[in-house]
């Protein structure tokens, strides 16, 4: 069997699609994929777009995303998607072409020998769980099998294998080496009994406990177990953006979003809690704010984390109980302790009082004759989308507006590249979402400033007739950067709009040039009268939503402020009354 045919056959057992670009060092692999009946090669306009599509493909399908790039430029292009997957713990397999073995450098002080040769291993190391180059054909099966195992086990993430051009066109040898899993090493360790007893004591003595649900819960398929825990013991919870779509917005135990740009009521719940249980949640600065001492100052804290290195972060608040295990393992072991069932109490009542008192969307957002109010738009959007669809926000203000206003009535699946957060993610990711589940409609939310980053993928979207509605939140520039410049630089704008040097294209003309149907919504009345009809059209469709350039993210934490003190600021007496009640 030809090596490239063997690779295609191997990949077909783990995924239905491979995304990527063509090139001299991968032509045999792409050729074999093209001929294989159980896996399809999806060429993008650039490897960057393909890598983002592969990242999204896993998030929707649960099957590993495969990205292929030729040596040199192709590899550089797919680093964007690799970074997204690495920082969000998404498994992915990257296949990089390389020059023939005889043209690979033996002395690394030589800059380049083979055409488009580069030092891939050192380059990807910071954003890749494992990487290897195959110089001996007998090692190919071993490395492919190891890559899949490493990507999916422990804290998940992307892996890379370099395959020289001459290797891919050889014939497979009769004797090959296989990767063997060390079952003893991969077995989950038991949680020590004294730590379980500590947790039992902390939960049972707590009057205001709060569970924070992170991305690790989603990646470990533990959401159902967490819901059982929450409902059994009546413990309120707050979901991170990664898991927000998994829970009902109407649930009285759901205290809402929390963090630097979230909801007032969610942040009040975190700050008032006397016990915080963090499940698979990385306590980043976007969650805890600029000053770690101000995060949940009255609360004891329990952290369940699969990655032991996270416990060494200098930005980690004081943690009372640290447990280094997979969330699913913790939820199984916690059954060994005696947690007392809580009755509906003042804590739950207080959370729901705050939810009613401080809604994200107010009456002021409902009237706008000149522009579309972003908070009104998203309120209407969530009420009119198809059931069980996929929603992919992009970066900056549209991302925050989408999560601040989120409603789960239509049960959408929702994700973005949360931690790396590159502009232009959602446009390319919609391709992966489509191939991940063709039965679901995708809504890609994106700012007008982000469209140019991956605008070329409109051709891929049109070519494959991707069922996506692309919603451009057009505020004529970089709105969130403007907001930051207003805070730090006395509104001295630079590189954020036409007046300050940044020119952005007309999205409807671009859509026309690609042959994509498009519409414009100019104000709230346009949204009210036309949004439902457009959202229900079969894609590809683009909507240009004209938002006031002066629209800002509200509420939001200013740097250094505690989570409960959000801008626009409340009176100090009002904050003190809530915090001390």
XYZ file of C-alpha atoms in Angstrom:
581
model
C 0.000 0.000 0.000
C 1.224 3.489 -0.842
C 2.033 5.500 2.314
C -0.344 8.351 1.418
C -3.149 5.788 0.967
C -2.305 4.340 4.381
C -2.495 7.826 5.927
C -5.876 8.506 4.303
C -7.206 5.189 5.545
C -5.920 5.888 9.071
C -7.520 9.337 9.135
C -10.856 7.945 7.908
C -11.147 5.946 11.151
C -11.026 9.131 13.219
C -12.719 11.801 11.114
C -14.978 12.266 8.094
C -13.184 15.334 6.771
C -9.713 16.796 6.437
C -9.349 20.555 5.961
C -6.390 22.270 4.395
C -4.484 23.535 1.402
C -2.573 22.067 -1.498
C 1.203 22.197 -1.978
C 4.157 20.318 -3.400
C 4.958 18.405 -0.188
C 1.383 17.184 0.445
C 0.079 16.460 -3.070
C 0.225 12.683 -2.572
C -1.635 12.863 0.765
C -4.323 15.116 -0.737
C -4.573 12.812 -3.757
C -5.168 9.799 -1.512
C -7.779 11.672 0.512
C -9.544 12.654 -2.690
C -9.775 9.013 -3.776
C -10.855 7.632 -0.378
C -14.565 6.908 0.027
C -14.836 7.463 3.797
C -13.064 10.789 4.221
C -13.328 13.981 2.186
C -10.717 16.682 1.676
C -12.141 20.211 2.059
C -9.756 22.785 0.562
C -10.003 26.278 1.988
C -8.853 29.541 0.476
C -5.982 29.584 2.991
C -4.676 27.131 5.567
C -5.604 29.656 8.252
C -9.276 29.376 7.394
C -8.950 25.595 7.143
C -7.360 25.331 10.576
C -10.183 27.351 12.134
C -12.704 25.154 10.326
C -11.012 22.030 11.727
C -11.139 23.520 15.240
C -14.879 24.187 14.891
C -15.467 20.772 13.317
C -14.455 19.042 16.560
C -16.564 21.375 18.687
C -19.681 20.451 16.693
C -19.061 16.798 15.757
C -16.848 15.518 18.586
C -14.531 14.027 15.942
C -10.929 15.170 15.713
C -10.303 18.023 13.325
C -7.597 17.304 10.732
C -5.644 20.126 9.081
C -3.180 19.660 6.232
C -0.598 22.218 5.162
C 2.385 22.149 2.848
C 5.874 22.941 4.113
C 6.768 26.562 4.849
C 3.923 28.991 4.104
C 1.197 26.392 4.545
C 2.417 25.544 8.029
C 2.707 29.196 9.036
C -0.853 29.776 7.876
C -2.374 27.028 10.021
C -0.771 28.208 13.275
C -3.801 30.429 13.975
C -6.150 27.462 14.314
C -3.569 25.487 16.261
C -3.360 28.295 18.816
C -7.163 28.420 19.138
C -7.277 24.673 19.805
C -4.346 24.698 22.222
C -5.656 27.453 24.472
C -9.209 26.014 24.497
C -8.022 22.391 24.951
C -9.483 21.208 21.633
C -7.935 18.053 20.103
C -6.678 18.449 16.564
C -4.283 16.647 14.229
C -2.040 18.784 12.027
C -0.249 17.102 9.126
C 2.630 19.186 7.836
C 4.423 18.459 4.602
C 8.218 18.593 4.546
C 10.990 18.464 1.900
C 12.422 15.065 0.996
C 14.575 13.501 3.731
C 17.851 14.140 1.899
C 17.119 17.886 1.856
C 16.385 18.247 5.576
C 19.022 20.175 7.548
C 21.305 18.195 9.800
C 22.975 21.353 11.086
C 20.317 23.699 12.479
C 22.644 26.667 12.101
C 21.995 26.397 8.358
C 18.877 28.435 7.666
C 17.424 26.305 4.880
C 18.349 23.474 2.509
C 15.122 22.014 1.108
C 12.584 24.185 -0.713
C 10.289 25.869 1.833
C 12.056 24.027 4.666
C 11.651 25.509 8.141
C 12.139 24.546 11.791
C 8.634 23.363 12.596
C 9.186 21.534 15.906
C 10.556 24.531 17.806
C 8.022 26.868 16.204
C 4.897 24.938 17.243
C 6.112 23.762 20.669
C 4.410 26.590 22.668
C 1.002 25.890 21.085
C 1.109 22.133 20.528
C 0.906 19.144 22.901
C 3.198 16.936 20.827
C 5.040 17.114 17.514
C 7.258 14.746 15.535
C 8.825 14.330 12.123
C 8.861 10.939 10.389
C 12.295 10.181 8.927
C 12.012 6.400 9.201
C 8.975 4.861 7.480
C 8.716 2.176 10.177
C 7.861 4.939 12.673
C 4.881 6.338 10.718
C 2.131 4.197 12.307
C 3.600 4.710 15.766
C 3.609 8.498 15.394
C 0.123 8.705 13.896
C -1.325 6.535 16.681
C 0.576 8.441 19.368
C -0.647 11.765 17.999
C -4.291 10.714 18.224
C -3.835 9.411 21.777
C -2.002 12.510 23.018
C -4.538 14.865 21.422
C -7.503 13.191 23.133
C -6.149 12.267 26.569
C -5.377 14.330 29.638
C -5.849 18.007 28.930
C -6.800 17.823 25.264
C -5.069 19.787 22.534
C -3.547 19.851 19.042
C -0.654 17.671 17.846
C 1.495 17.787 14.718
C 3.252 15.280 12.530
C 5.674 16.257 9.750
C 5.807 13.909 6.769
C 8.550 14.427 4.161
C 7.413 14.350 0.544
C 9.348 11.205 -0.388
C 7.940 9.303 2.615
C 4.345 9.947 1.493
C 4.979 8.397 -1.957
C 6.768 5.258 -0.719
C 5.132 1.870 -0.127
C 4.347 0.710 3.403
C 6.806 -1.867 4.807
C 5.610 -5.260 6.013
C 6.874 -4.659 9.554
C 5.642 -1.515 11.265
C 5.857 -0.205 14.818
C 2.662 0.532 16.762
C 2.030 2.845 19.708
C 1.056 1.071 22.935
C -0.875 2.849 25.654
C 0.570 2.613 29.151
C -2.676 1.653 30.916
C -1.183 2.037 34.390
C 0.031 5.570 33.641
C -3.219 6.635 31.966
C -5.436 5.393 34.805
C -7.125 8.142 36.831
C -5.838 8.447 40.368
C -8.259 8.347 43.292
C -8.944 11.514 45.231
C -7.547 11.340 48.738
C -10.208 10.778 51.380
C -9.125 13.708 53.554
C -9.693 16.096 50.643
C -13.165 14.688 50.060
C -13.872 15.157 53.763
C -12.702 18.776 53.491
C -15.115 19.359 50.633
C -17.972 17.733 52.531
C -17.354 20.007 55.504
C -17.084 23.156 53.375
C -20.279 22.455 51.407
C -22.357 21.479 54.424
C -21.273 24.517 56.441
C -21.781 26.949 53.541
C -24.766 29.299 53.463
C -24.033 30.783 50.029
C -22.302 28.133 47.877
C -21.806 28.645 44.144
C -20.550 26.191 41.511
C -18.605 27.697 38.603
C -18.885 25.469 35.520
C -15.943 25.651 33.095
C -14.940 24.293 29.696
C -13.392 21.197 31.296
C -16.928 20.036 32.128
C -17.886 20.170 28.469
C -14.697 18.483 27.256
C -15.089 15.639 29.771
C -18.772 15.102 28.841
C -19.761 15.858 32.433
C -22.579 18.367 31.950
C -25.316 15.812 32.700
C -23.558 14.730 35.901
C -23.169 18.364 36.964
C -26.845 19.049 36.378
C -27.704 16.039 38.538
C -25.430 17.350 41.305
C -26.881 20.856 41.131
C -30.500 19.723 41.135
C -30.020 17.067 43.810
C -28.413 19.401 46.332
C -30.001 22.695 45.157
C -26.668 24.474 44.806
C -26.729 27.618 42.624
C -24.242 27.794 39.767
C -22.741 30.154 37.208
C -21.624 28.924 33.809
C -18.597 30.185 31.925
C -19.132 31.326 28.341
C -17.979 27.917 27.111
C -20.782 26.123 28.974
C -23.492 28.788 29.135
C -25.540 27.212 26.330
C -25.803 23.937 28.281
C -28.110 25.411 30.921
C -31.573 26.946 30.961
C -31.674 30.727 31.299
C -34.925 30.294 33.246
C -33.424 27.976 35.873
C -33.703 29.617 39.303
C -30.380 28.043 40.302
C -28.645 29.675 37.306
C -27.006 32.876 38.556
C -25.902 34.058 35.093
C -22.614 35.001 33.463
C -19.668 36.321 35.435
C -16.387 38.071 34.720
C -15.011 41.325 33.328
C -17.769 41.709 30.714
C -20.779 39.794 31.976
C -23.930 40.538 33.984
C -24.211 42.535 37.205
C -26.290 39.846 38.870
C -23.841 37.085 37.982
C -20.932 39.060 39.376
C -22.879 39.943 42.510
C -23.525 36.232 43.068
C -19.819 35.411 42.769
C -18.799 38.239 45.079
C -21.425 37.408 47.728
C -20.721 33.659 47.792
C -19.054 32.116 50.840
C -17.959 29.015 48.910
C -16.822 28.797 45.275
C -16.468 25.359 43.640
C -14.577 25.691 40.349
C -15.117 22.717 38.053
C -12.782 22.544 35.055
C -12.423 26.320 35.040
C -9.211 28.212 34.352
C -9.352 31.312 36.537
C -8.153 33.762 33.882
C -7.996 37.539 34.222
C -11.173 37.770 32.099
C -12.983 35.873 34.847
C -11.490 37.193 38.086
C -10.595 40.747 37.032
C -7.362 42.700 37.350
C -6.906 42.324 41.121
C -6.970 38.722 42.374
C -7.554 39.828 45.975
C -10.910 41.279 44.932
C -12.238 38.009 43.496
C -14.933 36.410 45.709
C -13.237 37.834 48.821
C -15.672 36.216 51.290
C -15.481 32.743 49.783
C -13.543 29.588 50.474
C -12.437 28.168 47.135
C -12.248 24.620 45.749
C -10.545 24.055 42.395
C -10.930 20.862 40.341
C -8.402 20.969 37.489
C -6.980 18.294 35.169
C -3.801 20.278 34.440
C -1.577 20.366 37.544
C 0.460 23.242 36.089
C -2.556 25.530 36.454
C -2.089 25.336 40.227
C 1.271 27.118 39.870
C -0.115 30.236 38.154
C 0.976 33.479 39.808
C -2.469 34.857 38.945
C -4.327 32.191 40.902
C -6.352 33.435 43.913
C -5.932 31.676 47.255
C -7.368 28.168 46.834
C -8.393 26.225 49.949
C -8.728 22.791 48.309
C -6.875 21.828 45.104
C -7.674 18.553 43.356
C -5.791 17.532 40.221
C -8.224 15.206 38.404
C -10.612 15.141 35.481
C -13.995 16.665 36.373
C -15.772 13.411 35.554
C -13.578 11.533 38.046
C -14.326 14.126 40.727
C -18.080 13.861 40.146
C -17.881 10.089 40.558
C -15.783 10.275 43.727
C -17.919 12.956 45.365
C -20.653 10.340 45.738
C -18.557 8.862 48.555
C -19.239 11.812 50.858
C -22.423 12.887 52.588
C -23.581 16.211 51.188
C -26.686 17.523 52.876
C -29.595 18.411 50.616
C -30.339 22.121 50.706
C -33.850 23.522 50.798
C -34.753 26.571 48.701
C -33.429 29.421 50.857
C -32.641 33.127 51.016
C -29.496 32.639 48.919
C -31.459 31.373 45.909
C -34.120 34.050 46.438
C -31.458 36.757 46.551
C -29.894 35.586 43.285
C -33.255 35.708 41.521
C -34.030 39.110 43.004
C -30.764 40.439 41.541
C -31.551 38.887 38.138
C -34.828 40.825 38.011
C -33.361 44.069 39.358
C -30.386 44.252 36.978
C -31.414 42.922 33.539
C -28.847 43.257 30.766
C -31.406 44.545 28.247
C -33.375 47.574 29.480
C -36.140 49.770 28.073
C -33.497 52.196 26.795
C -32.292 49.554 24.333
C -35.675 49.071 22.709
C -36.004 52.429 20.935
C -33.541 53.445 18.230
C -34.704 55.033 14.992
C -31.307 55.859 13.507
C -29.300 52.669 14.229
C -29.739 49.137 15.526
C -29.164 48.896 19.266
C -26.879 45.861 19.778
C -28.610 44.720 22.976
C -32.005 44.948 21.313
C -30.663 43.076 18.285
C -29.402 40.126 20.308
C -32.598 40.004 22.349
C -34.512 39.604 19.073
C -31.900 37.272 17.592
C -32.173 34.649 20.347
C -35.971 34.666 20.145
C -36.019 34.133 16.366
C -33.210 31.664 15.537
C -33.912 28.072 14.543
C -34.098 25.497 17.308
C -30.949 23.423 17.972
C -28.789 25.590 15.724
C -25.117 26.547 16.127
C -24.161 30.099 17.119
C -20.543 31.203 16.671
C -19.662 34.688 17.944
C -16.351 36.168 16.828
C -14.195 38.554 18.880
C -14.457 41.846 20.781
C -17.772 43.670 21.249
C -20.013 41.316 19.240
C -18.701 38.419 21.318
C -19.522 40.157 24.599
C -22.958 41.339 23.471
C -23.772 37.803 22.328
C -22.945 36.266 25.717
C -24.303 39.047 27.911
C -27.734 38.724 26.269
C -27.759 34.944 25.783
C -31.079 33.112 26.110
C -31.287 29.338 25.874
C -34.963 28.939 24.897
C -34.066 27.680 21.385
C -31.248 25.505 22.810
C -28.474 26.630 20.463
C -25.015 25.132 20.600
C -22.639 28.037 21.108
C -18.865 28.455 21.002
C -15.991 30.621 19.861
C -12.211 30.598 20.241
C -12.523 31.771 23.834
C -8.922 32.237 24.929
C -6.950 33.022 21.758
C -9.903 34.921 20.256
C -8.613 35.917 16.797
C -10.623 38.357 14.716
C -12.287 36.552 11.820
C -12.721 33.209 13.628
C -16.467 32.769 13.128
C -16.456 33.244 9.346
C -14.001 30.377 8.791
C -15.358 28.309 11.690
C -18.795 28.222 10.077
C -17.329 25.903 7.424
C -16.248 23.393 10.088
C -19.583 23.745 11.859
C -21.440 22.906 8.645
C -19.438 19.753 7.988
C -19.626 18.846 11.686
C -23.410 18.574 11.467
C -25.157 19.417 8.193
C -28.567 19.093 9.865
C -27.927 22.182 11.988
C -28.093 25.767 10.774
C -25.120 27.952 11.725
C -25.207 31.624 12.675
C -21.806 33.338 12.463
C -21.684 36.610 14.405
C -18.832 38.922 13.431
C -17.787 42.564 13.607
C -17.176 44.638 10.486
C -13.541 44.992 11.572
C -13.110 41.222 11.755
C -14.567 40.303 8.353
C -11.400 41.204 6.376
C -9.303 38.752 8.424
C -10.876 35.712 6.707
C -13.086 37.262 4.046
C -11.599 34.874 1.459
C -13.506 31.976 3.059
C -16.733 33.413 1.653
C -15.722 31.570 -1.505
C -15.444 28.278 0.398
C -18.820 28.974 1.989
C -20.385 29.672 -1.408
C -18.614 26.730 -3.073
C -19.984 24.187 -0.575
C -23.334 25.974 -0.140
C -22.735 26.207 3.609
C -26.006 26.749 5.478
C -24.871 29.787 7.444
C -26.278 33.221 8.152
C -23.337 35.604 8.607
C -24.365 38.518 10.819
C -22.007 41.494 10.589
C -22.347 43.820 13.571
C -21.258 46.956 11.752
C -20.217 49.763 14.095
C -17.843 51.315 11.538
C -14.628 50.296 13.228
C -13.174 48.646 16.312
C -15.767 49.545 18.956
C -14.237 47.707 21.917
C -10.772 49.166 21.243
C -12.398 52.594 21.107
C -13.906 51.910 24.519
C -10.458 51.017 25.850
C -8.935 54.159 24.316
C -11.629 56.210 26.014
C -10.685 54.669 29.375
C -6.896 54.801 29.102
C -6.073 57.404 26.425
C -8.648 60.167 26.921
C -10.469 59.193 23.696
C -7.395 59.686 21.531
C -8.469 57.306 18.767
C -5.818 55.692 16.569
C -6.360 52.983 13.954
C -9.946 52.222 14.964
C -12.148 53.975 12.395
C -12.060 56.012 9.177
C -11.158 59.261 10.941
C -8.246 57.624 12.780
C -6.772 55.888 9.729
C -8.611 52.537 9.501
C -10.635 51.964 6.346
C -13.066 49.036 6.165
C -14.852 47.693 3.066
C -18.558 47.582 2.236
C -19.703 44.119 3.345
C -22.741 44.005 1.081
C -20.606 44.726 -2.001
C -18.181 42.007 -0.927
C -21.060 39.556 -0.513
C -22.335 40.510 -3.974
C -18.921 39.828 -5.482
C -18.926 36.313 -4.000
C -22.517 35.686 -5.072
C -23.807 35.569 -1.489
C -27.334 36.841 -0.731
C -27.226 39.854 1.569
C -29.469 42.262 3.460
C -29.052 45.443 5.497
C -30.775 46.253 8.792
C -30.566 49.981 9.531
C -32.493 50.397 12.803
C -34.565 48.619 15.433
C -37.692 48.740 13.266
C -35.824 46.951 10.472
C -34.850 44.262 12.950
C -38.395 43.899 14.217
C -39.886 43.652 10.715
C -37.279 41.618 8.819
C -34.942 39.646 11.095
C -37.033 36.493 11.538
C -37.578 36.063 7.793
C -33.848 36.454 7.016
C -32.694 34.168 9.831
C -34.903 31.396 8.505
C -33.491 31.574 4.973
C -31.197 28.805 3.864
C -27.632 30.062 3.691
C -25.268 31.303 2.717
C -26.732 34.688 3.651
C -25.046 37.843 4.985
C -26.761 40.521 7.073
C -25.107 43.913 7.563
C -26.438 45.250 10.882
C -25.865 48.994 11.240
C -24.965 49.646 14.877
C -24.307 53.089 16.326
C -20.510 53.654 16.392
C -21.018 55.077 19.883
C -22.564 51.847 21.222
C -20.495 50.421 24.048
C -20.296 47.244 26.115
C -22.334 47.831 29.287
C -21.926 46.738 31.991
C -18.168 46.165 32.098
C -15.381 46.106 34.697
C -12.746 48.809 34.488
C -9.217 47.543 35.174
C -8.500 46.912 38.854
C -12.116 47.209 39.969
C -13.787 44.248 41.752
C -16.401 42.255 39.837
C -19.308 43.773 41.734
C -18.339 47.361 40.779
C -19.198 47.523 37.072
C -19.420 50.499 34.753
C -21.847 52.334 34.505
C -21.292 52.637 38.233
C -24.007 52.175 40.819
C -24.167 54.327 43.926
C -21.838 53.083 46.668
C -24.741 52.803 49.100
C -26.566 50.533 46.662
C -23.517 48.274 46.196
C -22.872 48.114 49.945
C -26.501 47.212 50.615
C -26.296 44.279 48.165
C -22.895 43.035 49.295
C -23.693 43.195 53.001
C -27.209 41.772 52.810
